[in-house]
Short mmCIF file of C-alpha atoms in Angstrom, two decimals:
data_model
loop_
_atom_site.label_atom_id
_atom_site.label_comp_id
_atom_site.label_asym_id
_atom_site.label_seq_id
_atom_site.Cartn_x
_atom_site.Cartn_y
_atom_site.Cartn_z
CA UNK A 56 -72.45 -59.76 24.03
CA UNK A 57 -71.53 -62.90 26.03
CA UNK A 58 -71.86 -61.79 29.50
CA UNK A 59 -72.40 -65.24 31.07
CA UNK A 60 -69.21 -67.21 32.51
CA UNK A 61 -70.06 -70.89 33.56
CA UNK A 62 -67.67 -72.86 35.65
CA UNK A 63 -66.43 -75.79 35.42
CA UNK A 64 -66.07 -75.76 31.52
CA UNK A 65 -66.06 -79.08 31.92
CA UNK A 66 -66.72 -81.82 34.58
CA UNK A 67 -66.84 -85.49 34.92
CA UNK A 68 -68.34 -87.29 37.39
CA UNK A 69 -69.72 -90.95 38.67
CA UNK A 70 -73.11 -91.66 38.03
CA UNK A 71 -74.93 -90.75 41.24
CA UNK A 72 -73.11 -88.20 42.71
CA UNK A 73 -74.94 -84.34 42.44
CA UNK A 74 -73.17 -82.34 39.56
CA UNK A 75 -73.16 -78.64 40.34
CA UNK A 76 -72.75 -75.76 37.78
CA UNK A 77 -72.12 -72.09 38.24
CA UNK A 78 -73.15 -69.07 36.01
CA UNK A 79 -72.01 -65.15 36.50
CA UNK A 80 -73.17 -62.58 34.63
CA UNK A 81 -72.38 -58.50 34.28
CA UNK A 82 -75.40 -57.03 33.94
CA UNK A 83 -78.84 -56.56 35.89
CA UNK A 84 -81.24 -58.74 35.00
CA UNK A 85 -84.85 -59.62 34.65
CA UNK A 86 -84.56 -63.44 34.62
CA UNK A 87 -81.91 -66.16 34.42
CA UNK A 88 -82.90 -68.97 32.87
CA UNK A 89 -80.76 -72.34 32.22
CA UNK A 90 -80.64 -74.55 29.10
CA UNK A 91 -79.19 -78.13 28.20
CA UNK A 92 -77.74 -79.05 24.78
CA UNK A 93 -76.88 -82.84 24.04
CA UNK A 94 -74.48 -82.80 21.23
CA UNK A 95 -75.41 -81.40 18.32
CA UNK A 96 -78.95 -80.75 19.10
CA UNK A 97 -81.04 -78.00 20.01
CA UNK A 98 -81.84 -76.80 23.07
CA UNK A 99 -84.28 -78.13 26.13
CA UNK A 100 -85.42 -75.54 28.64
CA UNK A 101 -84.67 -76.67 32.07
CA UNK A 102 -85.62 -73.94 34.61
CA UNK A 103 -86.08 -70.05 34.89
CA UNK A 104 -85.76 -68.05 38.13
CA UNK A 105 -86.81 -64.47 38.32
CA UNK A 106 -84.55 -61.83 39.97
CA UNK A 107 -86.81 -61.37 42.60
CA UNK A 108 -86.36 -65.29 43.23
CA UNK A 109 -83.78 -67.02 45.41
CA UNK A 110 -84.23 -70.58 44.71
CA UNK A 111 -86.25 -72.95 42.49
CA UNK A 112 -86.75 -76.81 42.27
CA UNK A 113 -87.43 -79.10 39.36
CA UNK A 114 -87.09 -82.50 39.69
CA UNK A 115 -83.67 -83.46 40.44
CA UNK A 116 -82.46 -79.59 39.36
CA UNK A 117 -82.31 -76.97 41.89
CA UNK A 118 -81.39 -73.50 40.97
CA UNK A 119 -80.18 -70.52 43.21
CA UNK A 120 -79.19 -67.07 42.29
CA UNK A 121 -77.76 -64.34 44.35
CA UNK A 122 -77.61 -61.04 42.52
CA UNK A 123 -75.95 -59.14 44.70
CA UNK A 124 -72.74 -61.22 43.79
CA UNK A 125 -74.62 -61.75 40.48
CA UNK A 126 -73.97 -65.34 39.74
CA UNK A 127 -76.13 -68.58 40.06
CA UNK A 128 -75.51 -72.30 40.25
CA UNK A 129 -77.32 -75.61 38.92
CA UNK A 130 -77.35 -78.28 40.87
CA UNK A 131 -78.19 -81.83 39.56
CA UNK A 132 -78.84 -84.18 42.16
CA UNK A 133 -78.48 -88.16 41.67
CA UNK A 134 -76.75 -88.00 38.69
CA UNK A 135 -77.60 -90.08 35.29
CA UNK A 136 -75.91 -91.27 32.40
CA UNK A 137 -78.75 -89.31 30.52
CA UNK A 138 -77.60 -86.46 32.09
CA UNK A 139 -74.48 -86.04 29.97
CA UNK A 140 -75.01 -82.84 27.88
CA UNK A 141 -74.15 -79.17 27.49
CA UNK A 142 -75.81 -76.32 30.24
CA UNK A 143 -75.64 -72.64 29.59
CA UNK A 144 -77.22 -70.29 31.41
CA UNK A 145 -78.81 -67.56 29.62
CA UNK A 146 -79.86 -64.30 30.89
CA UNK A 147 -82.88 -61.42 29.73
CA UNK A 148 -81.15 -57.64 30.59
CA UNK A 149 -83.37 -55.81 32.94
CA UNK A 150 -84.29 -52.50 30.76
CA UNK A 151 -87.52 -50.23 31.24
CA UNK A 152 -88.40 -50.40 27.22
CA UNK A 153 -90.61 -53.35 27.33
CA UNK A 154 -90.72 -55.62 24.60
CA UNK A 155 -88.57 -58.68 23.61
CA UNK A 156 -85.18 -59.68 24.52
CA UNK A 157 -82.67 -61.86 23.02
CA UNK A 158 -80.79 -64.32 25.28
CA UNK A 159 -77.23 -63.91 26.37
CA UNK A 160 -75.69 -66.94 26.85
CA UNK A 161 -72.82 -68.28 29.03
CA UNK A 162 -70.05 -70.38 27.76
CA UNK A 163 -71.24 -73.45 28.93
CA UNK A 164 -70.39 -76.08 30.88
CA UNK A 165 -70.02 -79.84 29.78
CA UNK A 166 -71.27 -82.24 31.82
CA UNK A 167 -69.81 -86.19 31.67
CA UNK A 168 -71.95 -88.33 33.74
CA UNK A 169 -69.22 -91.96 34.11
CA UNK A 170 -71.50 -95.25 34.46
CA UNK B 176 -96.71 -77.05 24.60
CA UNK B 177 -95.20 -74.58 22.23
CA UNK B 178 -93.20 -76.23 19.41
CA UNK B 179 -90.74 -74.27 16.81
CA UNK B 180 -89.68 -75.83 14.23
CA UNK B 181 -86.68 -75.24 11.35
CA UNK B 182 -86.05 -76.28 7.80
CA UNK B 183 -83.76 -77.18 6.86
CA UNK B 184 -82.00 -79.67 9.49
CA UNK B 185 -78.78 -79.59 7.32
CA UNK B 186 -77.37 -78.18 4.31
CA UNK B 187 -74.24 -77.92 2.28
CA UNK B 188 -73.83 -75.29 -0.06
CA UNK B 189 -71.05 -74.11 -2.23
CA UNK B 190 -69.03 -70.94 -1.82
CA UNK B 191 -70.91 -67.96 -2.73
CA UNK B 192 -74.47 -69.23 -3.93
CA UNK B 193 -77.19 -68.39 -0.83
CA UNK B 194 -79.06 -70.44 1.54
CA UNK B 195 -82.69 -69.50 3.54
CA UNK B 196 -83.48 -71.02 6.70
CA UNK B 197 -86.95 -70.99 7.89
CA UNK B 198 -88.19 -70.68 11.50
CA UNK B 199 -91.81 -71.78 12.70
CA UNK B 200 -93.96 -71.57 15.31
CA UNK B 201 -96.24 -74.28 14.69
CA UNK B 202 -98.71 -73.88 17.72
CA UNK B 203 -98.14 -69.86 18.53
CA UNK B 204 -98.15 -66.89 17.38
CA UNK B 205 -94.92 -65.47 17.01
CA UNK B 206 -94.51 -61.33 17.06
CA UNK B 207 -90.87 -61.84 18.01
CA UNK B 208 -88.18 -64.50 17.26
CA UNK B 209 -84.75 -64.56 17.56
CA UNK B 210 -81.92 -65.88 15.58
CA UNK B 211 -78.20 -67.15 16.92
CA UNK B 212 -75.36 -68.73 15.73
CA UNK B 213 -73.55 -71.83 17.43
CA UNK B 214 -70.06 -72.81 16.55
CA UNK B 215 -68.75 -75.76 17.20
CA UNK B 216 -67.57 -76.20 21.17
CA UNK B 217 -68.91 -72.48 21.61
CA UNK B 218 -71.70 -71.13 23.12
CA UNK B 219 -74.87 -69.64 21.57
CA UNK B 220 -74.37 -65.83 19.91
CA UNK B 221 -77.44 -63.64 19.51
CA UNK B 222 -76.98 -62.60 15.96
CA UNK B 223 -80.72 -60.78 15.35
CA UNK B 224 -83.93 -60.22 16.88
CA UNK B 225 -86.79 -60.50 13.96
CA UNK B 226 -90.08 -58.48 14.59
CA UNK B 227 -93.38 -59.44 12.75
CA UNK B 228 -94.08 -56.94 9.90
CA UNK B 229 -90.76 -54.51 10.67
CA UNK B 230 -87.08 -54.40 10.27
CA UNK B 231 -84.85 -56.77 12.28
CA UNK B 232 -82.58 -55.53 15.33
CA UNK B 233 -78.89 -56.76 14.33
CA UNK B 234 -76.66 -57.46 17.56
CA UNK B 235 -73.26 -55.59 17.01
CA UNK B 236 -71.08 -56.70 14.45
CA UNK B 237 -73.40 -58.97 12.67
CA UNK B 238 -73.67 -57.95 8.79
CA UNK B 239 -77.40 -57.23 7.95
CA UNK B 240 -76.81 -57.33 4.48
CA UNK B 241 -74.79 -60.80 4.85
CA UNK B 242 -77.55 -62.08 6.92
CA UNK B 243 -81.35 -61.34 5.58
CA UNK B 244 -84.58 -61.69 8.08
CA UNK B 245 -87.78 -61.73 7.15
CA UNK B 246 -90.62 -62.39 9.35
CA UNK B 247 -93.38 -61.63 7.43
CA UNK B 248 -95.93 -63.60 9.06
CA UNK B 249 -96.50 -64.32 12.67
CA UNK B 250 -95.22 -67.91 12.44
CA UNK B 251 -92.58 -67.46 9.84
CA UNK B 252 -89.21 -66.04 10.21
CA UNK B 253 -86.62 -66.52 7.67
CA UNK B 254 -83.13 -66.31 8.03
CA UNK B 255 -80.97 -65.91 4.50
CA UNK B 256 -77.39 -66.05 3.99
CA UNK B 257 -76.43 -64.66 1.11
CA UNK B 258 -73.13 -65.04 -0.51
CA UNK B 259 -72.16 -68.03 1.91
CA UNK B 260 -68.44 -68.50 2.71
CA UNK B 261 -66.97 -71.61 4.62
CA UNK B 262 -66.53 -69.21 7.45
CA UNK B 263 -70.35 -68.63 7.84
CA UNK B 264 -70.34 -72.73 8.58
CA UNK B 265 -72.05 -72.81 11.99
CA UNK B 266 -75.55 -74.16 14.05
CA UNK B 267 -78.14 -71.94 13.30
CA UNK B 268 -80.95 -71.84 16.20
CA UNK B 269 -83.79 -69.61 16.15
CA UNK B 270 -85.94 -69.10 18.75
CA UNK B 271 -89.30 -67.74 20.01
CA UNK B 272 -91.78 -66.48 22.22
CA UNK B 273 -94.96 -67.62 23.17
CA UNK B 274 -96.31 -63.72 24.15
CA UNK B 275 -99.82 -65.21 24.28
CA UNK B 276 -98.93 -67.11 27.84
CA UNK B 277 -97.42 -64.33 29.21
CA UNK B 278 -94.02 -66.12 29.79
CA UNK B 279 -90.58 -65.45 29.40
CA UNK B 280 -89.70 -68.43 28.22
CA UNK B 281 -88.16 -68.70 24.81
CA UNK B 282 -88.78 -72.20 22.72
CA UNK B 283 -86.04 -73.12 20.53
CA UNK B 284 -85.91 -74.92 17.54
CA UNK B 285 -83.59 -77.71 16.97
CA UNK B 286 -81.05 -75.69 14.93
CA UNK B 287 -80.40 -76.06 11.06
CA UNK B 288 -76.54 -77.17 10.36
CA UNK B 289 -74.72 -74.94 7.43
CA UNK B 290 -71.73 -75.92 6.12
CA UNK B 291 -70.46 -74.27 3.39
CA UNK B 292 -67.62 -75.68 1.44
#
């Protein structure tokens, strides 16, 4: 099911100014993890951050997530044209089985990065 | 690091006839992968998880016997539509993961285009 909700859907900004994305979910979780998609393509792994995790850098990208109010946010600083693409978050369910998990995936948000 | 690959990128088939779509692992050993379905504007849709040597795990309201998996190899998953219709024209991305580094992180390959006309 497609517990993830991303907001903005969409968002424009100037190149250079820090583009920030939020994700809520439903569901406990074991991880949260965040993708980009440029058009058409597949997708690039940006960042995970366990649910015993507050905050993680990358680069640029810093992620938070606050499961108590079960939502998290991507934040990309310094923006880029490069930047312009597609982010979901995706989310693992926390269950005591074990074994694999298939990703459930927000609804995106897409990201315009003006020259 | 790990790279999955699918064949074929694109494909256009006529109404009714089937189409496979293969998912590697080229530098892993898969025992899971997963397969989803993009449409266009939409997000990602977990349609099946495929297990190495077993039956696949169909996410609710996917058709198993509209949508064959095999995965009969630990670097092989296939994904066959059978009896294509231009509604089944989407992105199809598998995915997989690397169990052998201990991560959680699923690789994706680069999605294989169906339309269907």
């Amino acid at each position: 099911s497609q517990q993830g909700e991303e907001d903005p859907q969409a968002l424009s900004i100037q190149e250079g100014e820090n583009a920030t994305m939020n994700c809520s979910y439903k569901t406990s979780i074991n991880n949260l993890q965040w993708y980009r998609q440029n058009s058409g393509r597949g997708l690039v792994h940006l960042i995970l951050i366990r649910s015993n995790e507050r905050e993680k850098h990358s680069g640029r990208l810093r992620v938070t997530l606050d499961t108590s109010k079960k939502s998290s946010s991507l934040l990309i600083t310094a923006s880029r044209a490069a930047d312009t693409a597609s982010y979901f978050c995706a989310t693992t369910t926390l269950w005591s089985g074990g074994g694999a998990d298939g990703l459930t995936f927000g609804k995106g948000t897409h990201l315009i990065i003006q020259p | 690091g790990a790279v999955v690959s699918q064949h074929p990128s694109r494909v256009i088939c006529k109404s009714g006839t089937s189409v496979k779509i293969e998912c590697r692992s080229l530098d892993f050993q898969a025992t899971t992968m997963f397969w989803y379905r993009q449409f266009p504007k939409k997000s990602l849709m977990l349609m099946a998880t495929s297990n190495e040597g077993s039956k696949a795990t169909y996410e609710q309201g996917v058709e198993k016997d509209k949508f064959l998996i095999n995965h009969a190899s630990l670097t092989l998953s296939t994904l066959t539509v059978t009896s294509a219709h231009p509604e089944d024209s989407s992105f199809y991305i598998c995915s997989a993961r690397d169990w052998g580094q201990g991560s959680d992180e699923q690789y994706f390959g680069p999605g294989t285009r169906l339309t269907v006309t």
